[in-house]
CSV table of C-alpha atoms in Angstrom, one decimal:
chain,number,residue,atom,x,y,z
L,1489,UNK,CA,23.9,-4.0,7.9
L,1490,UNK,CA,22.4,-1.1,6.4
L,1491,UNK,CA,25.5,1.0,5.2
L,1492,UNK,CA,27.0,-2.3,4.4
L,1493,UNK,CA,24.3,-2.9,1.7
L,1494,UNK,CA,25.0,0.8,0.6
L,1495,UNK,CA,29.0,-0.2,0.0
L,1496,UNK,CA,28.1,-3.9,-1.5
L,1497,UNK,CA,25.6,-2.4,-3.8
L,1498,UNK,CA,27.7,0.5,-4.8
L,1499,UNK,CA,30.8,-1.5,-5.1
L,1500,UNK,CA,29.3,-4.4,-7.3
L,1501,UNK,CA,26.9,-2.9,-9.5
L,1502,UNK,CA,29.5,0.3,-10.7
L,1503,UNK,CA,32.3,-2.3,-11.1
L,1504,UNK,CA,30.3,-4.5,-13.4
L,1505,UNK,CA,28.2,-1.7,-15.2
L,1506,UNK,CA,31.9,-0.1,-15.8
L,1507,UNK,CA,32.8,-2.7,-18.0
L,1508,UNK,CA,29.5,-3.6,-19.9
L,1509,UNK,CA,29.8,0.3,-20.8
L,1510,UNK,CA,33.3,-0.1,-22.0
L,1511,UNK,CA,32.6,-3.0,-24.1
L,1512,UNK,CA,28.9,-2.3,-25.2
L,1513,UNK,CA,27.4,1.6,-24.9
L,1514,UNK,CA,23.9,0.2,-26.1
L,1515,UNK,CA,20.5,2.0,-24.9
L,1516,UNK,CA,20.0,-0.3,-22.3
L,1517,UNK,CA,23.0,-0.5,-21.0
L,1518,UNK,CA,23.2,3.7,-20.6
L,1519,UNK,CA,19.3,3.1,-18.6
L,1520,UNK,CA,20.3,1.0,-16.9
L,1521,UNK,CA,23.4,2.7,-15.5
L,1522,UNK,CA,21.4,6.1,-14.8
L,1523,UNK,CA,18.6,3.6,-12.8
L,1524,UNK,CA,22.1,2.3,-10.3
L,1525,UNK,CA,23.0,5.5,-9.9
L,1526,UNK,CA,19.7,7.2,-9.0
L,1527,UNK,CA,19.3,3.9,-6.4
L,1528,UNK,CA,22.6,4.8,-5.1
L,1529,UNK,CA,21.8,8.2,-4.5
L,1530,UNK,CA,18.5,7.3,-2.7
L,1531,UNK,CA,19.2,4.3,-0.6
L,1532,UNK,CA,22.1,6.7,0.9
L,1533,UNK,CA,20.1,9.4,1.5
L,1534,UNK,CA,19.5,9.0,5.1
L,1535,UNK,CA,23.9,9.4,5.3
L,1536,UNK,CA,24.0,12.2,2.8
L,1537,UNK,CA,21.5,13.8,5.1
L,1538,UNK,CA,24.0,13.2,8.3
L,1539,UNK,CA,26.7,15.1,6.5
L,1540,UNK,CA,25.2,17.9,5.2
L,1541,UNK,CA,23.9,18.4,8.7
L,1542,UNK,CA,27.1,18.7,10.0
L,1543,UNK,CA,28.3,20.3,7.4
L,1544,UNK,CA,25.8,23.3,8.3
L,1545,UNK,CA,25.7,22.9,11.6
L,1546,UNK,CA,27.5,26.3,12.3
L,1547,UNK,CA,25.1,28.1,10.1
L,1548,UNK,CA,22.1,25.6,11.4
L,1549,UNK,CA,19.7,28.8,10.8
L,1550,UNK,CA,20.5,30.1,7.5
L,1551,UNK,CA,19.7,26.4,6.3
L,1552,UNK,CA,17.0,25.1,8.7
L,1553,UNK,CA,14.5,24.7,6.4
L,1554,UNK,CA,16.4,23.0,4.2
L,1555,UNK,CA,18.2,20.5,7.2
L,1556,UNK,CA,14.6,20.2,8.0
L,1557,UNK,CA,13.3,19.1,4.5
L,1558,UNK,CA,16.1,16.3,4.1
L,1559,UNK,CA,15.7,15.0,7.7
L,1560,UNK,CA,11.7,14.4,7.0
L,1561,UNK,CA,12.1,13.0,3.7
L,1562,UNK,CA,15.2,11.3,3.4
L,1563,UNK,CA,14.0,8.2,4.8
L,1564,UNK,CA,10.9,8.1,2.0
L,1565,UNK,CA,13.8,8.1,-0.1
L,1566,UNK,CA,15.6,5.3,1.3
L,1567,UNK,CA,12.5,3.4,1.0
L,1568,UNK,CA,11.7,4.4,-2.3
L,1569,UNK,CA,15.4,3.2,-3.3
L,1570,UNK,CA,15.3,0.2,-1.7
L,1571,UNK,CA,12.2,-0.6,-3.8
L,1572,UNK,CA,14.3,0.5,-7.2
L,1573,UNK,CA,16.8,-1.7,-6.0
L,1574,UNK,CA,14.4,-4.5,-5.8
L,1575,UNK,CA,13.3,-3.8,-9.6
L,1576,UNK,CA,16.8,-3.7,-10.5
L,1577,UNK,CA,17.2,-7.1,-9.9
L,1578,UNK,CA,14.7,-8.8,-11.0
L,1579,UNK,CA,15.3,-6.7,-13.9
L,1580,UNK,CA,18.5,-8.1,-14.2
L,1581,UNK,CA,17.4,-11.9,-13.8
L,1582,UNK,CA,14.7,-11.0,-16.8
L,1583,UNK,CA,17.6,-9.8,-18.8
L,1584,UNK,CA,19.6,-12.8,-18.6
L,1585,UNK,CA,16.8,-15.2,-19.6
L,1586,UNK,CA,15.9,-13.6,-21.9
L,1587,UNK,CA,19.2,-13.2,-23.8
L,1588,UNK,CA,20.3,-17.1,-22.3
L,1589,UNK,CA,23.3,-15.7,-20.4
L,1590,UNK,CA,25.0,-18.2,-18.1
L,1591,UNK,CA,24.5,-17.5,-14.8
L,1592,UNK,CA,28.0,-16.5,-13.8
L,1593,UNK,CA,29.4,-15.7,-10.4
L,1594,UNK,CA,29.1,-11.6,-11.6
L,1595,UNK,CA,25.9,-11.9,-12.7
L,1596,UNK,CA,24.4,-13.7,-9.3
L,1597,UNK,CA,26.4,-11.3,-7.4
L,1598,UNK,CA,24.6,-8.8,-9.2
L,1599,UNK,CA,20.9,-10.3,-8.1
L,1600,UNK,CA,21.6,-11.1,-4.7
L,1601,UNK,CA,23.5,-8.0,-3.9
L,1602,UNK,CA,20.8,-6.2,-5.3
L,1603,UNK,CA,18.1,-7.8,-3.2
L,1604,UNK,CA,19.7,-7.6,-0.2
L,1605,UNK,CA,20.2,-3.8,-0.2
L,1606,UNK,CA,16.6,-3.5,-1.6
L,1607,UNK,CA,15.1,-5.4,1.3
L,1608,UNK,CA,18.1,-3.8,4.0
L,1609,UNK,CA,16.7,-0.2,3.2
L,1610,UNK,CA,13.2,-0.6,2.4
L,1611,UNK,CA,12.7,-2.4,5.4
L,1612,UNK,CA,14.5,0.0,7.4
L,1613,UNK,CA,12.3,2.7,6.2
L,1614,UNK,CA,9.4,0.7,6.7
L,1615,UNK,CA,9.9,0.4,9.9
L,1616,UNK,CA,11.0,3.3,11.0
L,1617,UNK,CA,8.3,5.3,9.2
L,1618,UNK,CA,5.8,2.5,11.3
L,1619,UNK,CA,7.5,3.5,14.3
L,1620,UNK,CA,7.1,7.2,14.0
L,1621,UNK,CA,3.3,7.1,12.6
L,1622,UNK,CA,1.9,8.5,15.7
L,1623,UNK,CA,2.2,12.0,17.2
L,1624,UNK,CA,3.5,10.9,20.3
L,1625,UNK,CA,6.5,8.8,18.8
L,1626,UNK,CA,9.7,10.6,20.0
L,1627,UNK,CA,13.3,11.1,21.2
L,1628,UNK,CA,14.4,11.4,25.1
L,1629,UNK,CA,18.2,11.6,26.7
L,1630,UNK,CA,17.8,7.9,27.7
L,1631,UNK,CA,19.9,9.7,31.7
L,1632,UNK,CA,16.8,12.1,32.2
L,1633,UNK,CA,15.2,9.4,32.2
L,1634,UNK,CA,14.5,7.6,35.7
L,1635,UNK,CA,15.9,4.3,36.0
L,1636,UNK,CA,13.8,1.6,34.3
L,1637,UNK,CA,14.8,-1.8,35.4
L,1638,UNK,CA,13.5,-3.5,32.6
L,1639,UNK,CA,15.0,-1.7,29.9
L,1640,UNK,CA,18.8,-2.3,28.8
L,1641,UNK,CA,20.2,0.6,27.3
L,1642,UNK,CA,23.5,2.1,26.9
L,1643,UNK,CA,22.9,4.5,24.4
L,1644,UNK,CA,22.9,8.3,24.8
L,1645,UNK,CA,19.3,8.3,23.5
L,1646,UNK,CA,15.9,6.2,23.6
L,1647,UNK,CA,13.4,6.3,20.8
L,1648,UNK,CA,10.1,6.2,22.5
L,1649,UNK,CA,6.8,5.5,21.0
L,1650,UNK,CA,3.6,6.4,24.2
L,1651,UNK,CA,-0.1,6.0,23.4
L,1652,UNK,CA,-1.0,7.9,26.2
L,1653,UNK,CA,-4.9,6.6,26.2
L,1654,UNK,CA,-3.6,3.0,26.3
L,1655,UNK,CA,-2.8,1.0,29.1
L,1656,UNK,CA,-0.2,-1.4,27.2
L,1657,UNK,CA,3.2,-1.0,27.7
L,1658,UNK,CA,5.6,1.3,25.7
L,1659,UNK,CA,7.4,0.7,22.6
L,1660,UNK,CA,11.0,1.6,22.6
L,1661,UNK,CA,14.6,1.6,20.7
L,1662,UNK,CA,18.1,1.3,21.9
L,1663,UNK,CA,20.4,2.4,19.4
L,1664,UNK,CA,23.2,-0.3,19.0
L,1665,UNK,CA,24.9,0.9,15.6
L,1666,UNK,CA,25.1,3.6,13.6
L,1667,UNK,CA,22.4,6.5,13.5
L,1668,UNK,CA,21.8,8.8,11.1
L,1669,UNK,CA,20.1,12.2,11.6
L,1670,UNK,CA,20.5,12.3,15.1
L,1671,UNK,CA,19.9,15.7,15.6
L,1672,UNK,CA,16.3,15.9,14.2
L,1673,UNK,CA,13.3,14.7,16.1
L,1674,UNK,CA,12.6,11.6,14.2
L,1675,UNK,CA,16.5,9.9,14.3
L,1676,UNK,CA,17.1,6.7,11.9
L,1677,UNK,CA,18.3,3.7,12.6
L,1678,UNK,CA,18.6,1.4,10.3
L,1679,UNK,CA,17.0,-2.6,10.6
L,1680,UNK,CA,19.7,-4.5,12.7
L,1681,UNK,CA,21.6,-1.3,14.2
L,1682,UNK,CA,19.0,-1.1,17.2
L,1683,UNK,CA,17.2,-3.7,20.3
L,1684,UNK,CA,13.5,-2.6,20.7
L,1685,UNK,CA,11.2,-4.3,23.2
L,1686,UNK,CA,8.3,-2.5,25.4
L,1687,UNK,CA,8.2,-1.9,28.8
L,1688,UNK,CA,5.3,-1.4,31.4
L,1689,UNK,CA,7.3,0.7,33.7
L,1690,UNK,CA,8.4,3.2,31.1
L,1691,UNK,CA,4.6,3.4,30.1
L,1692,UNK,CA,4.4,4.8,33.9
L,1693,UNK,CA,7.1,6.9,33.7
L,1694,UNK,CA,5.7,8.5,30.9
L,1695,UNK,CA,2.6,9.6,32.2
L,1696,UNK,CA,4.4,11.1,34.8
L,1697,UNK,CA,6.5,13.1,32.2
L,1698,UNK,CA,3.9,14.3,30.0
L,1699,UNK,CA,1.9,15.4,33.4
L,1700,UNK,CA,4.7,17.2,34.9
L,1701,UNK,CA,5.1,18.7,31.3
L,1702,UNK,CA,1.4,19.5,30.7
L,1703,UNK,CA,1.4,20.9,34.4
L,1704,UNK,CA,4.7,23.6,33.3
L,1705,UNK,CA,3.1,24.3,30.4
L,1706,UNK,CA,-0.1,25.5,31.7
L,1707,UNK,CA,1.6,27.8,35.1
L,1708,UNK,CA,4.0,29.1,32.0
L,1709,UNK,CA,0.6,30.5,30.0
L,1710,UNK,CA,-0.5,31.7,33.2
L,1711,UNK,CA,2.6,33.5,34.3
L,1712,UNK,CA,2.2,35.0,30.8
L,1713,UNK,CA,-1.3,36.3,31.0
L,1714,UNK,CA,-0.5,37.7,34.7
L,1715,UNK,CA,2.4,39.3,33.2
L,1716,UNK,CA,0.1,40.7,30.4
């Protein structure tokens, strides 16, 4: 849904905004070209993102901080763009009140288009951002995970969100689409690309985990101030 909303919105809005140009090169019109083209470029950040990072991924280092930069904030982006997008089309329906345009098939295409990638990506930010909000949000390889008979996954990876002081159970994500940013600690996926429930057992199986790490962690200090 989301990268369709990228493609409708892309598609619609340069295809009608290419021949208001040709036939009328007013001040607004110029606006309002540059404000598609800057939602374009931020409601698609989250895939430009993706493919820079593979891009680079041979010379990962050199550009970490960089990689690093667009992974954190590419999502804020999204959101940011999906919220232009919004303006965009209300702007739009202002415009054509104002100057008593009949509401053609183009010009509703150009509303409704424009609301549904709005919503599509500032949603999808919104909740993703939600998601991650707490420092023990994360990533796992769903197979190094023992078997949770509650949980239906078949993805290579399970977003996880623990609140280790809290006896509910734990918030997850099942990929089920496309995911963008895989590679970084805080992956995307998009409203509609994912099934999320939470799970009691997984709540167990994570205290176990962060024990077992906490436990490694602390011989690994000690073998170090032995060693020392």
């Amino acid at each position: 849904m989301y990268l369709l909303s990228i493609l409708l919105f892309t598609f619609v809005y340069l295809l009608s905004f290419n021949s208001v140009i040709e036939e009328n090169r007013d001040r607004y019109s110029i606006q309002t070209f540059a404000i598609v083209m800057i939602t374009i470029f931020l409601i698609s950040m989250p895939v430009t993102t993706t493919f820079v990072s593979l891009m680079l991924e041979e010379n990962q280092r050199e550009h970490r901080d960089l990689i690093s930069f667009l992974q954190i904030n590419s999502v804020w982006f999204a959101g940011a763009g999906g919220l232009v997008a919004i303006f965009l089309s209300a702007l739009t329906m202002v415009r054509l009140k104002q100057k008593r345009i009949r509401h053609k098939t183009s010009n509703l295409n150009l509303i409704v288009v424009g609301l549904f990638a709005g919503v599509v990506s500032f949603a999808s930010a919104y909740k993703h951002l939600a998601f991650f909000s707490g420092d023990d949000a994360g990533v796992f390889l769903y197979e190094a995970i023992p078997a949770i008979d509650d949980i239906d996954c078949n993805a290579p990876i399970l977003l996880v969100k623990w609140e280790p002081d809290s006896k509910k159970p734990t918030a997850w994500r099942c990929p089920t689409g496309v995911a963008f940013n895989i590679n970084s600690p805080t992956p995307f996926l998009p409203w509609g690309s994912y099934e999320e429930g939470e799970s009691s057992k997984l709540n167990e199986v994570m205290t176990i985990l962060m024990k077992n790490a906490v436990k490694i962690e602390k011989r690994r200090h000690l073998d170090v101030i032995i060693t020392s």
